[in-house]
Short mmCIF file of C-alpha atoms in Angstrom, two decimals:
data_model
loop_
_atom_site.label_atom_id
_atom_site.label_comp_id
_atom_site.label_asym_id
_atom_site.label_seq_id
_atom_site.Cartn_x
_atom_site.Cartn_y
_atom_site.Cartn_z
CA MET A 3 38.76 -6.72 11.21
CA ILE A 4 37.09 -4.33 8.73
CA LYS A 5 39.67 -2.56 6.61
CA ILE A 6 38.89 1.07 5.82
CA THR A 7 38.34 1.42 2.09
CA GLU A 8 38.57 4.67 0.14
CA ASN A 9 34.78 4.99 0.18
CA LEU A 10 34.58 4.41 3.92
CA ARG A 11 37.44 6.83 4.60
CA SER A 12 35.53 9.48 2.68
CA THR A 13 32.50 8.88 4.93
CA LEU A 14 34.68 9.09 8.05
CA LYS A 15 36.18 12.36 6.91
CA TYR A 16 32.75 13.81 6.14
CA ALA A 17 31.44 12.75 9.55
CA TYR A 18 34.45 14.18 11.38
CA GLU A 19 34.25 17.52 9.61
CA ASN A 20 30.47 17.98 9.81
CA PHE A 21 28.93 15.78 12.52
CA LYS A 22 29.54 17.11 16.04
CA PRO A 23 28.99 13.82 17.96
CA VAL A 24 31.63 12.07 15.86
CA ARG A 25 34.11 14.95 15.89
CA GLU A 26 33.98 15.49 19.66
CA LYS A 27 34.11 11.73 20.32
CA TYR A 28 37.25 11.40 18.21
CA ILE A 29 38.93 14.45 19.75
CA GLU A 30 38.15 13.07 23.21
CA ASN A 31 39.80 9.75 22.25
CA ASN A 32 42.75 11.33 20.39
CA ILE A 33 41.75 9.75 17.09
CA ASP A 34 43.78 10.76 14.02
CA LEU A 35 41.86 9.46 10.99
CA ASN A 36 45.02 9.52 8.89
CA ASN A 37 46.45 6.79 11.09
CA VAL A 38 43.34 4.61 11.31
CA ASN A 39 43.35 1.49 9.13
CA TYR A 40 40.51 -0.56 10.58
CA LEU A 41 37.00 0.42 11.58
CA GLU A 42 37.35 -1.32 14.95
CA GLU A 43 40.02 1.22 15.95
CA LEU A 44 37.33 3.89 16.22
CA PRO A 45 35.24 4.45 19.37
CA LEU A 46 31.62 3.33 19.57
CA ILE A 47 28.77 5.86 19.62
CA SER A 48 25.64 5.21 21.67
CA LYS A 49 22.17 6.73 21.83
CA GLU A 50 23.25 8.34 25.09
CA ASP A 51 26.12 10.07 23.25
CA LEU A 52 23.66 11.56 20.76
CA ASN A 53 21.31 12.69 23.52
CA LYS A 54 23.98 15.06 24.84
CA TYR A 55 23.30 17.36 21.91
CA GLU A 56 20.41 19.52 20.88
CA PHE A 57 18.87 18.47 17.57
CA TYR A 58 20.12 21.22 15.31
CA GLU A 59 23.64 21.33 16.75
CA MET A 60 24.31 17.73 15.75
CA LEU A 61 23.14 17.90 12.14
CA ALA A 62 25.90 17.46 9.58
CA VAL A 63 24.05 19.68 7.08
CA LYS A 64 22.47 23.12 7.13
CA ALA A 65 19.04 23.13 8.73
CA GLU A 66 17.35 24.28 5.54
CA THR A 67 18.50 21.13 3.71
CA VAL A 68 16.72 18.83 6.19
CA SER A 69 13.69 17.30 4.48
CA ARG A 70 12.24 15.06 7.19
CA ILE A 71 12.28 15.20 10.99
CA PHE A 72 11.06 12.31 13.13
CA THR A 73 11.09 11.34 16.77
CA THR A 74 12.28 8.09 18.29
CA THR A 75 12.62 6.67 21.78
CA GLY A 76 15.11 4.00 20.69
CA THR A 77 17.38 2.33 23.23
CA SER A 78 17.39 4.97 25.96
CA GLY A 79 13.66 5.49 26.41
CA ARG A 80 14.17 9.24 26.04
CA MET A 81 12.52 10.86 23.05
CA SER A 82 15.02 12.23 20.55
CA MET A 83 14.87 13.61 17.03
CA ILE A 84 16.14 12.24 13.73
CA GLY A 85 16.88 14.43 10.71
CA LEU A 86 17.04 13.27 7.09
CA THR A 87 17.86 15.03 3.86
CA LYS A 88 15.85 14.26 0.73
CA GLN A 89 18.54 11.80 -0.34
CA ASP A 90 18.64 10.12 3.09
CA TRP A 91 14.87 9.66 2.98
CA LYS A 92 14.99 8.39 -0.60
CA ASN A 93 17.57 5.78 0.39
CA HIS A 94 15.47 4.61 3.36
CA VAL A 95 12.34 4.27 1.22
CA GLU A 96 14.16 2.57 -1.66
CA SER A 97 15.74 -0.01 0.67
CA LEU A 98 12.37 -0.91 2.15
CA LYS A 99 10.72 -0.86 -1.26
CA GLN A 100 13.18 -3.45 -2.60
CA SER A 101 12.59 -5.72 0.39
CA LEU A 102 8.82 -5.49 -0.27
CA ILE A 103 9.27 -6.31 -3.94
CA ARG A 104 11.20 -9.44 -2.90
CA LEU A 105 8.03 -10.46 -1.05
CA GLY A 106 5.97 -10.07 -4.20
CA ALA A 107 4.56 -6.59 -3.49
CA CYS A 108 2.98 -5.05 -6.59
CA LYS A 109 0.77 -2.16 -7.74
CA GLU A 110 -2.32 -4.38 -7.56
CA ASP A 111 -1.96 -4.65 -3.77
CA ILE A 112 -4.11 -2.76 -1.29
CA TYR A 113 -1.99 -1.96 1.75
CA TYR A 114 -3.77 -1.53 5.10
CA ASP A 115 -1.52 0.27 7.61
CA MET A 116 -2.53 0.03 11.30
CA ILE A 117 0.47 1.88 12.76
CA PRO A 118 -0.67 5.08 14.59
CA ARG A 119 0.00 8.35 12.74
CA THR A 120 2.61 9.96 14.99
CA THR A 121 5.92 11.73 14.51
CA MET A 122 7.64 8.35 14.78
CA PHE A 123 9.71 7.30 11.77
CA ALA A 124 8.10 3.87 11.25
CA ALA A 125 4.69 5.48 10.82
CA TYR A 126 5.70 6.95 7.45
CA VAL A 127 8.47 5.02 5.73
CA GLY A 128 6.28 1.93 5.20
CA TYR A 129 3.38 3.51 3.39
CA THR A 130 5.74 5.73 1.37
CA ALA A 131 7.50 2.61 0.04
CA TRP A 132 4.12 1.07 -0.88
CA GLU A 133 3.10 4.28 -2.67
CA ASP A 134 6.33 4.11 -4.69
CA ILE A 135 5.44 0.55 -5.70
CA GLY A 136 2.09 1.86 -6.91
CA ALA A 137 -0.15 0.06 -4.43
CA ALA A 138 -3.28 1.63 -2.98
CA VAL A 139 -2.52 2.74 0.59
CA ILE A 140 -5.00 2.93 3.48
CA THR A 141 -3.46 4.71 6.49
CA ALA A 142 -5.95 3.50 9.07
CA GLY A 143 -3.76 4.12 12.09
CA LEU A 144 -5.14 3.80 15.61
CA LEU A 145 -8.88 3.11 15.46
CA PRO A 146 -11.47 1.14 17.43
CA VAL A 147 -11.57 -2.55 16.50
CA GLU A 148 -15.11 -2.19 15.12
CA THR A 149 -13.94 0.55 12.75
CA HIS A 150 -11.07 -1.60 11.50
CA ILE A 151 -13.52 -4.42 10.82
CA LYS A 152 -15.74 -2.13 8.72
CA LEU A 153 -12.83 -0.59 6.80
CA ILE A 154 -11.30 -3.98 5.99
CA ALA A 155 -14.68 -5.27 4.82
CA ASN A 156 -15.17 -2.21 2.57
CA PHE A 157 -11.64 -1.67 1.20
CA LYS A 158 -10.69 -5.36 0.91
CA PRO A 159 -6.93 -5.04 1.61
CA THR A 160 -4.47 -7.66 0.41
CA VAL A 161 -1.71 -6.66 2.85
CA LEU A 162 -1.99 -5.99 6.60
CA PHE A 163 0.70 -4.04 8.46
CA GLY A 164 0.81 -3.54 12.22
CA ILE A 165 1.52 -5.10 15.60
CA ALA A 166 1.34 -8.91 15.58
CA SER A 167 -0.75 -9.28 18.72
CA PHE A 168 -3.33 -6.77 17.48
CA ILE A 169 -3.62 -8.35 14.03
CA LEU A 170 -4.05 -11.74 15.70
CA SER A 171 -6.84 -10.50 17.95
CA LEU A 172 -8.45 -8.83 14.91
CA SER A 173 -8.65 -12.19 13.15
CA GLU A 174 -11.25 -13.41 15.63
CA LYS A 175 -13.73 -10.74 14.45
CA LEU A 176 -13.01 -10.61 10.72
CA SER A 177 -15.10 -12.67 8.34
CA LYS A 178 -13.50 -15.65 6.65
CA GLN A 179 -13.88 -13.87 3.29
CA ASP A 180 -12.03 -10.77 4.51
CA LYS A 181 -9.19 -12.86 5.95
CA ASN A 182 -8.87 -14.93 2.79
CA ARG A 183 -8.26 -11.78 0.68
CA VAL A 184 -5.08 -11.01 2.64
CA ASN A 185 -2.06 -12.44 0.84
CA LYS A 186 0.65 -11.25 3.24
CA ILE A 187 1.04 -9.76 6.71
CA ILE A 188 4.01 -7.66 7.84
CA VAL A 189 4.45 -7.06 11.55
CA VAL A 190 6.64 -4.62 13.46
CA GLY A 191 7.06 -3.31 16.98
CA GLU A 192 7.98 -6.58 18.69
CA VAL A 193 10.14 -9.62 17.98
CA LEU A 194 8.10 -12.09 15.95
CA ASP A 195 8.40 -15.53 17.54
CA GLU A 196 7.52 -18.67 15.58
CA PHE A 197 4.54 -19.47 17.78
CA THR A 198 2.88 -16.12 16.99
CA ARG A 199 3.86 -16.36 13.32
CA ASN A 200 2.26 -19.79 13.06
CA LYS A 201 -0.94 -18.64 14.76
CA LEU A 202 -1.19 -15.65 12.40
CA GLU A 203 -0.55 -17.77 9.31
CA SER A 204 -3.15 -20.27 10.45
CA ALA A 205 -5.70 -17.56 11.20
CA TYR A 206 -5.32 -15.73 7.86
CA GLY A 207 -4.07 -18.49 5.59
CA CYS A 208 -1.17 -16.39 4.26
CA GLN A 209 2.54 -15.78 4.84
CA VAL A 210 3.62 -13.56 7.75
CA TYR A 211 6.87 -11.57 7.70
CA SER A 212 8.71 -9.55 10.30
CA GLY A 213 9.83 -6.00 9.72
CA TYR A 214 12.89 -4.42 11.33
CA GLY A 215 13.98 -0.85 11.64
CA ILE A 216 16.21 1.58 13.48
CA SER A 217 15.21 5.15 12.72
CA GLU A 218 18.80 6.36 12.70
CA VAL A 219 20.03 3.57 10.41
CA MET A 220 17.75 1.37 8.31
CA THR A 221 14.44 -0.35 7.61
CA ALA A 222 13.86 -3.80 6.11
CA ASN A 223 11.55 -6.80 5.97
CA GLU A 224 12.30 -10.48 5.92
CA CYS A 225 12.49 -12.06 2.49
CA LYS A 226 10.45 -15.15 1.59
CA GLU A 227 13.00 -17.36 3.37
CA LYS A 228 12.06 -15.71 6.71
CA ASN A 229 15.63 -15.97 7.91
CA GLY A 230 17.07 -12.51 8.52
CA PHE A 231 16.95 -9.03 7.03
CA HIS A 232 18.92 -8.13 3.92
CA VAL A 233 21.32 -5.18 4.23
CA LYS A 234 23.18 -3.43 1.39
CA SER A 235 26.92 -3.59 2.09
CA ASN A 236 27.57 -0.37 0.16
CA GLU A 237 25.17 1.54 2.47
CA ILE A 238 25.56 -0.07 5.91
CA ILE A 239 28.39 -1.93 7.62
CA THR A 240 27.25 -4.21 10.44
CA GLU A 241 29.52 -5.38 13.24
CA VAL A 242 28.76 -7.70 16.13
CA ILE A 243 30.42 -6.79 19.43
CA ASP A 244 30.60 -8.61 22.76
CA LYS A 245 30.04 -11.89 20.92
CA ASP A 246 29.21 -15.10 22.70
CA GLU A 247 30.65 -18.44 21.61
CA LYS A 248 28.00 -18.72 18.87
CA GLY A 249 28.77 -15.34 17.32
CA TYR A 250 25.74 -13.55 18.77
CA GLY A 251 26.16 -10.10 20.27
CA GLU A 252 25.18 -6.46 20.02
CA LEU A 253 24.69 -5.15 16.46
CA VAL A 254 26.70 -2.02 15.61
CA TYR A 255 26.05 -0.02 12.43
CA THR A 256 28.08 2.36 10.29
CA CYS A 257 26.16 4.33 7.65
CA ILE A 258 27.91 4.94 4.33
CA GLY A 259 26.97 8.15 2.49
CA ARG A 260 24.43 9.37 5.05
CA GLU A 261 24.16 13.16 4.83
CA ALA A 262 22.25 14.58 7.81
CA MET A 263 23.41 12.22 10.56
CA PRO A 264 26.39 10.12 9.42
CA LEU A 265 26.60 7.61 12.26
CA ILE A 266 29.85 5.69 12.68
CA ARG A 267 29.90 2.51 14.82
CA PHE A 268 26.46 3.21 16.30
CA ARG A 269 25.41 0.83 19.07
CA SER A 270 21.90 -0.38 18.26
CA GLY A 271 21.12 -2.11 21.54
CA ASP A 272 19.83 -5.04 19.43
CA TYR A 273 21.09 -8.57 20.01
CA GLY A 274 21.77 -10.64 16.89
CA ARG A 275 24.28 -11.85 14.34
CA VAL A 276 25.43 -11.39 10.75
CA ILE A 277 24.75 -14.14 8.20
CA GLU A 278 27.44 -14.17 5.52
CA GLU A 279 26.09 -17.12 3.53
CA LYS A 280 24.15 -16.33 0.37
CA CYS A 281 20.39 -16.37 0.90
CA PRO A 282 18.42 -18.99 -1.06
CA CYS A 283 16.09 -16.20 -2.22
CA GLY A 284 18.85 -15.05 -4.60
CA CYS A 285 19.43 -11.60 -3.10
CA GLU A 286 23.15 -10.80 -2.99
CA ASP A 287 22.94 -8.53 0.08
CA TYR A 288 24.19 -9.92 3.38
CA ARG A 289 21.70 -10.60 6.17
CA ILE A 290 21.34 -9.85 9.84
CA GLN A 291 19.28 -11.82 12.35
CA VAL A 292 17.82 -9.91 15.27
CA PHE A 293 16.82 -11.89 18.35
CA GLY A 294 15.73 -8.99 20.54
CA ARG A 295 17.01 -6.17 22.66
CA LYS A 296 20.27 -6.54 24.50
CA ASP A 297 18.37 -5.67 27.66
CA SER A 298 16.30 -8.85 27.15
CA MET A 299 19.33 -10.80 28.40
CA VAL A 300 19.12 -12.18 31.96
CA ASN A 301 21.67 -13.88 34.19
CA ILE A 302 20.42 -17.31 35.30
CA LYS A 303 22.74 -19.20 37.62
CA GLY A 304 25.74 -17.38 36.19
CA LYS A 305 24.73 -17.95 32.56
CA LEU A 306 23.64 -15.07 30.29
CA VAL A 307 20.34 -16.16 28.72
CA ASP A 308 18.44 -14.43 25.93
CA ILE A 309 14.76 -14.56 26.87
CA ASN A 310 13.66 -14.44 23.22
CA TYR A 311 15.98 -17.30 22.28
CA LEU A 312 14.67 -19.33 25.22
CA LYS A 313 11.16 -18.67 23.98
CA SER A 314 12.07 -19.80 20.45
CA LEU A 315 13.50 -23.07 21.79
CA ILE A 316 10.27 -23.81 23.62
CA ILE A 317 8.11 -22.89 20.64
CA LYS A 318 9.99 -25.32 18.42
CA GLU A 319 9.08 -28.22 20.69
CA LYS A 320 6.44 -30.40 19.06
CA GLY A 321 3.22 -30.44 21.04
CA ILE A 322 3.76 -27.20 22.94
CA ILE A 323 0.71 -24.95 23.37
CA SER A 324 1.99 -22.23 25.69
CA ALA A 325 4.54 -21.66 28.42
CA LYS A 326 5.87 -19.34 31.11
CA ALA A 327 9.36 -19.21 32.59
CA PHE A 328 10.39 -18.25 36.12
CA TYR A 329 13.80 -17.62 37.64
CA ILE A 330 13.40 -17.87 41.40
CA LYS A 331 16.21 -16.22 43.36
CA GLY A 332 16.99 -16.80 47.01
CA GLU A 333 17.88 -19.77 49.19
CA LYS A 334 16.22 -22.19 46.75
CA THR A 335 17.37 -20.86 43.40
CA GLU A 336 15.41 -22.53 40.60
CA PHE A 337 14.79 -22.09 36.90
CA ILE A 338 11.24 -23.28 36.18
CA ILE A 339 9.28 -23.56 32.95
CA LYS A 340 5.54 -24.15 33.26
CA TYR A 341 3.96 -25.37 30.05
CA ASP A 342 0.74 -26.54 28.48
CA GLY A 343 0.72 -29.31 25.88
CA ASN A 344 2.04 -32.81 25.29
CA ILE A 345 5.82 -32.75 24.94
CA ASP A 346 8.92 -34.80 25.58
CA GLU A 347 10.11 -33.07 28.78
CA SER A 348 13.54 -34.65 28.83
CA LYS A 349 14.18 -33.63 25.22
CA LEU A 350 13.20 -29.99 25.83
CA ALA A 351 15.25 -29.79 29.03
CA ARG A 352 18.24 -31.29 27.23
CA ASN A 353 17.94 -28.83 24.31
CA ILE A 354 17.79 -25.84 26.66
CA LYS A 355 20.81 -27.16 28.57
CA ILE A 356 22.80 -27.60 25.34
CA GLU A 357 21.81 -24.24 23.85
CA LEU A 358 21.80 -22.01 26.94
CA GLY A 359 23.88 -23.86 29.49
CA VAL A 360 21.15 -24.02 32.16
CA THR A 361 18.79 -26.86 33.06
CA PRO A 362 15.15 -25.99 33.74
CA LYS A 363 12.63 -27.75 35.93
CA LEU A 364 9.55 -28.48 33.80
CA GLN A 365 6.04 -28.36 35.23
CA LYS A 366 2.90 -29.08 33.24
CA GLU A 367 0.17 -26.51 33.85
CA CYS A 368 -2.61 -24.84 31.86
CA ILE A 369 -1.25 -21.50 30.60
CA ASN A 370 -3.38 -18.93 28.80
CA TYR A 371 -1.84 -17.84 25.48
CA CYS A 372 -2.20 -14.13 26.27
CA GLN A 373 -0.47 -14.62 29.62
CA TRP A 374 2.41 -16.35 27.88
CA LYS A 375 2.81 -13.63 25.31
CA ASP A 376 2.70 -10.69 27.71
CA LYS A 377 4.47 -12.19 30.71
CA PHE A 378 6.59 -15.01 29.38
CA PHE A 379 9.52 -14.52 31.76
CA GLN A 380 9.58 -13.43 35.38
CA VAL A 381 12.39 -13.04 37.93
CA ILE A 382 11.05 -13.35 41.47
CA ASN A 383 12.28 -13.93 45.05
CA ASP A 384 11.59 -17.36 46.50
CA ASN A 385 9.57 -15.94 49.39
CA ASN A 386 7.13 -14.37 46.91
CA TYR A 387 6.66 -17.44 44.72
#
C-alpha cells in the first residue's frame, strides 16, 4: 500500500480543485480526500475517462498558461489532446535529458531524428532534450530512403533515432563508413525485442537502446544496463495492478506536481513491472520494465500469455533464426511454434511451459525474418489452417 505523504496530499488536493476528470470521478465515487490514507483507496482513471471531456474543459490551469499542446492516440485509438505548461514541458525534457546523459550523450554528438514531424508529443521532446545537451540536431523526419542515405552521408550523425525496423532496413543501404560513425541508436514506437536489438547492434556495431514514453505522463530511455527505464520517485508514482504470480500487470501512474493535467492513478494500458533493486548503473531512481501493451495478452488454453514475453523466450534460445506462433482454435486446439534454426526443441518447449504454463508443438520450417517481425502471432480457426 502507498501511504499518502504531505507532498502527495497536496497534489491530490490540487487535482481535485482544478482538474475536472479527477473531481467528477471522486464525486461520483463519494471520495472524501480528508479520509483517504492510501493511494489505492482512490479510483483509477483511464484514457476513456479523459475522452469524455473537451480539451479546454479538462485543463487544471487557465488556457493562456498552456505552453505546449500535442495530440496522442494512446490506448483508445481515438486522437486526443495533451496540454503542458512551461514547467510541465521543462520537467519532461529534463527527465529525458538526464536519461540521455546516462547513455553518454554530449554536445559533440550529431543527433539524426527520423520521427515524422507531426503534432504528436514524441516528435518534439526528443530533439528538444538533445538541443539542451548542446548536440547538433537534424530533424529529418519522414523522407524517402534515398534522401536519408544522402543526408546521413553528408551530416555524419553519431546518434540515430527512429523506428527499429526502419533503421534496420536502412543499414542495408548505408556505407560501412557511415554506419561505423554511429555510436548509439535509440528506438521508439514498438517494443524492442532482443532479436531485433542484436541485429541492429550487429549491423551498426554500436549499442542500441529502447525509448519509452506516455504523452500524458513521462519519457525515458534505457540506461547502459538495458534493463528498464528509470523513473524519479518525487515526480511519478508507479503502481502495478492486476498482477500475475510474477508481479507483472498493468502499469498505473500518478504525476506529482503536474500543473496542466495532474493525472492521479492513470491506467497506461502498458504491461510491465516495477524494479525496486538499485540499478548497477548507479542511478538512484527506481525502474520500470515494459513488456508491451495489455492488449497484447492472449488466452491460450485457459492461460493468459503475453505475446511479447513469448517472443522474448524464443529469441533467447541459442540457435534460433526466426519463428512464428499459431494458436489454432476449434475441435483440434493446438499451440504451434514454427521456427528456423538449430535449437534444442525439448529445452525451448520446457522453458515456455515453465514460464507461461502452456506447452507448444514445435515445427521446424524456413521463416522469413520480416514475416516473423510483422506477423509473429496468429489466432486462427482449425478449418482455416
